[in-house]
């Protein structure tokens, strides 16, 4: 069985993330989406909320498993017998950082990293940018799945009411 992992914080998942996950789902029998737990960062959505949103938006693919992970991604891969990491690249600046990570991961465990160029439609897109624009009332509905947009608008309103 061909397995790969698509890692990230996914706070929240964007159409750019979905583009990479969907493309990976066509190449691999099982795609694990590993939602990173970073105790030093306070996300807009909890890990459980992110997992639920990803599961809902990736359900049509049929071969995506969503889990959280903490620590080294290569340990996550080793525990699940996953030989490949799939990463989307938006720009050359992404490549500089991701190449270092790929070389380190391969050196630590033999896990390979495959780089997938992001669709030009999403080349500028990041969760951080989506949250920032939405927090100022900008329309990001075309950048994230409808269910994610609904939850994002609700969360921003909840925080503003405090």
PDB file of C-alpha atoms in Angstrom:
ATOM      1  CA  UNK A   1       0.000   0.000   0.000  1.00  0.00           C
ATOM      2  CA  UNK A   2       1.435   3.369  -1.034  1.00  0.00           C
ATOM      3  CA  UNK A   3       1.247   5.862   1.822  1.00  0.00           C
ATOM      4  CA  UNK A   4       2.203   9.509   2.182  1.00  0.00           C
ATOM      5  CA  UNK A   5       1.732  12.303   4.682  1.00  0.00           C
ATOM      6  CA  UNK A   6       0.758  15.935   4.135  1.00  0.00           C
ATOM      7  CA  UNK A   7       1.837  17.824   7.285  1.00  0.00           C
ATOM      8  CA  UNK A   8       0.901  21.299   8.477  1.00  0.00           C
ATOM      9  CA  UNK A   9      -0.807  23.390  11.101  1.00  0.00           C
ATOM     10  CA  UNK A  10      -3.943  23.895   8.975  1.00  0.00           C
ATOM     11  CA  UNK A  11      -5.216  26.794  11.115  1.00  0.00           C
ATOM     12  CA  UNK A  12      -7.456  26.836   9.111  1.00  0.00           C
ATOM     13  CA  UNK A  13      -7.243  24.557   6.086  1.00  0.00           C
ATOM     14  CA  UNK A  14      -7.298  26.534   2.823  1.00  0.00           C
ATOM     15  CA  UNK A  15      -8.096  25.704  -0.780  1.00  0.00           C
ATOM     16  CA  UNK A  16      -4.335  25.638  -1.353  1.00  0.00           C
ATOM     17  CA  UNK A  17      -3.937  22.872   1.243  1.00  0.00           C
ATOM     18  CA  UNK A  18      -6.849  20.991  -0.304  1.00  0.00           C
ATOM     19  CA  UNK A  19      -5.284  21.261  -3.738  1.00  0.00           C
ATOM     20  CA  UNK A  20      -2.140  19.481  -2.505  1.00  0.00           C
ATOM     21  CA  UNK A  21      -4.054  16.888  -0.456  1.00  0.00           C
ATOM     22  CA  UNK A  22      -6.383  16.075  -3.351  1.00  0.00           C
ATOM     23  CA  UNK A  23      -3.494  15.686  -5.763  1.00  0.00           C
ATOM     24  CA  UNK A  24      -1.637  13.446  -3.293  1.00  0.00           C
ATOM     25  CA  UNK A  25      -4.813  11.371  -2.833  1.00  0.00           C
ATOM     26  CA  UNK A  26      -4.707  10.535  -6.541  1.00  0.00           C
ATOM     27  CA  UNK A  27      -1.105   9.296  -6.293  1.00  0.00           C
ATOM     28  CA  UNK A  28      -1.225   7.352  -3.022  1.00  0.00           C
ATOM     29  CA  UNK A  29      -3.504   4.667  -1.610  1.00  0.00           C
ATOM     30  CA  UNK A  30      -3.655   6.436   1.762  1.00  0.00           C
ATOM     31  CA  UNK A  31      -2.821  10.058   2.541  1.00  0.00           C
ATOM     32  CA  UNK A  32      -2.315  10.938   6.186  1.00  0.00           C
ATOM     33  CA  UNK A  33      -2.904  14.580   7.039  1.00  0.00           C
ATOM     34  CA  UNK A  34      -0.757  15.313  10.090  1.00  0.00           C
ATOM     35  CA  UNK A  35      -1.985  18.326  12.044  1.00  0.00           C
ATOM     36  CA  UNK A  36       0.957  19.677  13.995  1.00  0.00           C
ATOM     37  CA  UNK A  37       0.554  20.395  17.696  1.00  0.00           C
ATOM     38  CA  UNK A  38       2.678  23.350  18.735  1.00  0.00           C
ATOM     39  CA  UNK A  39       2.206  24.103  22.416  1.00  0.00           C
ATOM     40  CA  UNK A  40       4.051  27.416  21.952  1.00  0.00           C
ATOM     41  CA  UNK A  41       1.401  28.718  19.546  1.00  0.00           C
ATOM     42  CA  UNK A  42      -2.206  29.548  20.301  1.00  0.00           C
ATOM     43  CA  UNK A  43      -4.173  28.714  17.180  1.00  0.00           C
ATOM     44  CA  UNK A  44      -7.471  30.240  16.182  1.00  0.00           C
ATOM     45  CA  UNK A  45      -8.953  26.739  16.094  1.00  0.00           C
ATOM     46  CA  UNK A  46      -8.223  23.895  18.490  1.00  0.00           C
ATOM     47  CA  UNK A  47      -6.518  20.772  17.162  1.00  0.00           C
ATOM     48  CA  UNK A  48      -9.835  18.899  17.433  1.00  0.00           C
ATOM     49  CA  UNK A  49     -11.651  21.600  15.443  1.00  0.00           C
ATOM     50  CA  UNK A  50      -8.967  21.563  12.738  1.00  0.00           C
ATOM     51  CA  UNK A  51      -9.157  17.778  12.464  1.00  0.00           C
ATOM     52  CA  UNK A  52     -12.960  17.897  12.162  1.00  0.00           C
ATOM     53  CA  UNK A  53     -12.809  20.586   9.455  1.00  0.00           C
ATOM     54  CA  UNK A  54     -10.169  18.671   7.492  1.00  0.00           C
ATOM     55  CA  UNK A  55     -12.095  15.401   7.783  1.00  0.00           C
ATOM     56  CA  UNK A  56     -15.238  17.090   6.498  1.00  0.00           C
ATOM     57  CA  UNK A  57     -13.549  18.836   3.589  1.00  0.00           C
ATOM     58  CA  UNK A  58     -11.461  15.792   2.589  1.00  0.00           C
ATOM     59  CA  UNK A  59     -14.289  13.238   2.873  1.00  0.00           C
ATOM     60  CA  UNK A  60     -14.911  13.197  -0.905  1.00  0.00           C
ATOM     61  CA  UNK A  61     -11.378  11.890  -1.543  1.00  0.00           C
ATOM     62  CA  UNK A  62     -12.102   8.657   0.332  1.00  0.00           C
ATOM     63  CA  UNK A  63      -8.506   7.812   1.232  1.00  0.00           C
ATOM     64  CA  UNK A  64      -7.481  10.577   3.636  1.00  0.00           C
ATOM     65  CA  UNK A  65      -6.784   9.905   7.316  1.00  0.00           C
ATOM     66  CA  UNK A  66      -6.491  12.948   9.590  1.00  0.00           C
ATOM     67  CA  UNK A  67      -4.490  12.822  12.822  1.00  0.00           C
ATOM     68  CA  UNK A  68      -2.626  15.179  15.094  1.00  0.00           C
ATOM     69  CA  UNK A  69       1.070  14.859  15.760  1.00  0.00           C
ATOM     70  CA  UNK A  70       3.605  16.360  18.091  1.00  0.00           C
ATOM     71  CA  UNK A  71       7.341  16.132  17.774  1.00  0.00           C
ATOM     72  CA  UNK A  72       9.339  15.031  14.766  1.00  0.00           C
ATOM     73  CA  UNK A  73       7.383  14.319  11.601  1.00  0.00           C
ATOM     74  CA  UNK A  74       9.768  11.458  10.802  1.00  0.00           C
ATOM     75  CA  UNK A  75       8.693   9.746  14.034  1.00  0.00           C
ATOM     76  CA  UNK A  76       5.065  10.059  12.906  1.00  0.00           C
ATOM     77  CA  UNK A  77       6.079   8.505   9.577  1.00  0.00           C
ATOM     78  CA  UNK A  78       8.097   5.726  11.178  1.00  0.00           C
ATOM     79  CA  UNK A  79       5.243   4.753  13.535  1.00  0.00           C
ATOM     80  CA  UNK A  80       2.836   4.441  10.572  1.00  0.00           C
ATOM     81  CA  UNK A  81       5.237   3.030   7.994  1.00  0.00           C
ATOM     82  CA  UNK A  82       4.884   6.122   5.776  1.00  0.00           C
ATOM     83  CA  UNK A  83       7.802   6.478   3.340  1.00  0.00           C
ATOM     84  CA  UNK A  84       6.910   9.848   1.785  1.00  0.00           C
ATOM     85  CA  UNK A  85       6.094  13.412   2.782  1.00  0.00           C
ATOM     86  CA  UNK A  86       4.190  15.537   0.240  1.00  0.00           C
ATOM     87  CA  UNK A  87       4.713  19.283   0.488  1.00  0.00           C
ATOM     88  CA  UNK A  88       3.272  22.070  -1.610  1.00  0.00           C
ATOM     89  CA  UNK A  89       5.599  24.808  -2.801  1.00  0.00           C
ATOM     90  CA  UNK A  90       4.198  28.268  -3.421  1.00  0.00           C
ATOM     91  CA  UNK A  91       7.419  30.066  -4.351  1.00  0.00           C
ATOM     92  CA  UNK A  92      11.178  29.713  -4.528  1.00  0.00           C
ATOM     93  CA  UNK A  93      11.396  31.034  -0.979  1.00  0.00           C
ATOM     94  CA  UNK A  94       9.395  27.984   0.196  1.00  0.00           C
ATOM     95  CA  UNK A  95      11.868  25.706  -1.577  1.00  0.00           C
ATOM     96  CA  UNK A  96      14.896  27.053   0.319  1.00  0.00           C
ATOM     97  CA  UNK A  97      13.378  26.146   3.691  1.00  0.00           C
ATOM     98  CA  UNK A  98      11.652  22.936   2.583  1.00  0.00           C
ATOM     99  CA  UNK A  99      14.795  21.579   0.921  1.00  0.00           C
ATOM    100  CA  UNK A 100      16.670  21.822   4.224  1.00  0.00           C
ATOM    101  CA  UNK A 101      13.818  20.056   6.008  1.00  0.00           C
ATOM    102  CA  UNK A 102      13.662  17.344   3.333  1.00  0.00           C
ATOM    103  CA  UNK A 103      17.379  16.678   3.574  1.00  0.00           C
ATOM    104  CA  UNK A 104      17.231  16.544   7.371  1.00  0.00           C
ATOM    105  CA  UNK A 105      14.225  14.187   7.337  1.00  0.00           C
ATOM    106  CA  UNK A 106      15.886  11.880   4.822  1.00  0.00           C
ATOM    107  CA  UNK A 107      19.088  11.881   6.845  1.00  0.00           C
ATOM    108  CA  UNK A 108      17.226  11.082  10.068  1.00  0.00           C
ATOM    109  CA  UNK A 109      14.976   8.349   8.769  1.00  0.00           C
ATOM    110  CA  UNK A 110      15.176   7.763   5.041  1.00  0.00           C
ATOM    111  CA  UNK A 111      11.736   9.315   4.514  1.00  0.00           C
ATOM    112  CA  UNK A 112      11.565  11.009   1.114  1.00  0.00           C
ATOM    113  CA  UNK A 113       9.931  14.381   0.467  1.00  0.00           C
ATOM    114  CA  UNK A 114       8.054  15.066  -2.747  1.00  0.00           C
ATOM    115  CA  UNK A 115       7.481  18.675  -3.704  1.00  0.00           C
ATOM    116  CA  UNK A 116       4.297  19.560  -5.563  1.00  0.00           C
ATOM    117  CA  UNK A 117       4.039  23.006  -7.114  1.00  0.00           C
ATOM    118  CA  UNK A 118       0.960  24.776  -5.856  1.00  0.00           C
ATOM    119  CA  UNK A 119      -1.651  25.718  -8.399  1.00  0.00           C
ATOM    120  CA  UNK A 120      -1.008  29.326  -9.517  1.00  0.00           C
ATOM    121  CA  UNK A 121      -4.483  30.185  -8.230  1.00  0.00           C
ATOM    122  CA  UNK A 122      -3.248  29.554  -4.671  1.00  0.00           C
ATOM    123  CA  UNK A 123       0.407  30.619  -4.953  1.00  0.00           C
ATOM    124  CA  UNK A 124      -0.056  33.522  -2.530  1.00  0.00           C
ATOM    125  CA  UNK A 125      -2.343  31.738  -0.079  1.00  0.00           C
ATOM    126  CA  UNK A 126      -1.585  30.992   3.569  1.00  0.00           C
ATOM    127  CA  UNK A 127      -3.699  30.356   6.655  1.00  0.00           C
ATOM    128  CA  UNK A 128      -2.110  33.383   8.309  1.00  0.00           C
ATOM    129  CA  UNK A 129      -3.096  35.657   5.439  1.00  0.00           C
ATOM    130  CA  UNK A 130      -6.649  34.264   5.375  1.00  0.00           C
ATOM    131  CA  UNK A 131      -7.082  34.895   9.113  1.00  0.00           C
ATOM    132  CA  UNK A 132      -5.677  38.406   8.878  1.00  0.00           C
ATOM    133  CA  UNK A 133      -7.850  39.460   5.936  1.00  0.00           C
ATOM    134  CA  UNK A 134     -10.959  37.886   7.524  1.00  0.00           C
ATOM    135  CA  UNK A 135     -10.278  39.613  10.855  1.00  0.00           C
ATOM    136  CA  UNK A 136     -10.549  42.977   9.064  1.00  0.00           C
ATOM    137  CA  UNK A 137     -13.798  41.988   7.357  1.00  0.00           C
ATOM    138  CA  UNK A 138     -12.279  41.047   4.007  1.00  0.00           C
ATOM    139  CA  UNK A 139     -13.966  38.415   1.871  1.00  0.00           C
ATOM    140  CA  UNK A 140     -11.969  35.170   1.948  1.00  0.00           C
ATOM    141  CA  UNK A 141     -14.871  32.907   0.980  1.00  0.00           C
ATOM    142  CA  UNK A 142     -13.210  32.002  -2.331  1.00  0.00           C
ATOM    143  CA  UNK A 143      -9.987  30.942  -0.561  1.00  0.00           C
ATOM    144  CA  UNK A 144     -11.336  28.372   1.892  1.00  0.00           C
ATOM    145  CA  UNK A 145     -14.040  25.698   1.847  1.00  0.00           C
ATOM    146  CA  UNK A 146     -17.556  26.948   2.708  1.00  0.00           C
ATOM    147  CA  UNK A 147     -17.700  25.072   6.029  1.00  0.00           C
ATOM    148  CA  UNK A 148     -14.334  26.529   7.026  1.00  0.00           C
ATOM    149  CA  UNK A 149     -15.457  30.030   6.020  1.00  0.00           C
ATOM    150  CA  UNK A 150     -18.582  29.702   8.144  1.00  0.00           C
ATOM    151  CA  UNK A 151     -16.549  28.584  11.198  1.00  0.00           C
ATOM    152  CA  UNK A 152     -13.915  31.282  10.619  1.00  0.00           C
ATOM    153  CA  UNK A 153     -16.498  34.064  10.512  1.00  0.00           C
ATOM    154  CA  UNK A 154     -18.141  32.646  13.671  1.00  0.00           C
ATOM    155  CA  UNK A 155     -14.811  32.413  15.510  1.00  0.00           C
ATOM    156  CA  UNK A 156     -13.803  35.951  14.612  1.00  0.00           C
ATOM    157  CA  UNK A 157     -17.198  37.217  15.811  1.00  0.00           C
ATOM    158  CA  UNK A 158     -16.834  35.232  19.068  1.00  0.00           C
ATOM    159  CA  UNK A 159     -13.434  36.771  19.729  1.00  0.00           C
ATOM    160  CA  UNK A 160     -14.641  40.277  18.876  1.00  0.00           C
ATOM    161  CA  UNK A 161     -17.544  39.909  21.354  1.00  0.00           C
ATOM    162  CA  UNK A 162     -15.160  39.258  24.247  1.00  0.00           C
TER     163      UNK A 162
END
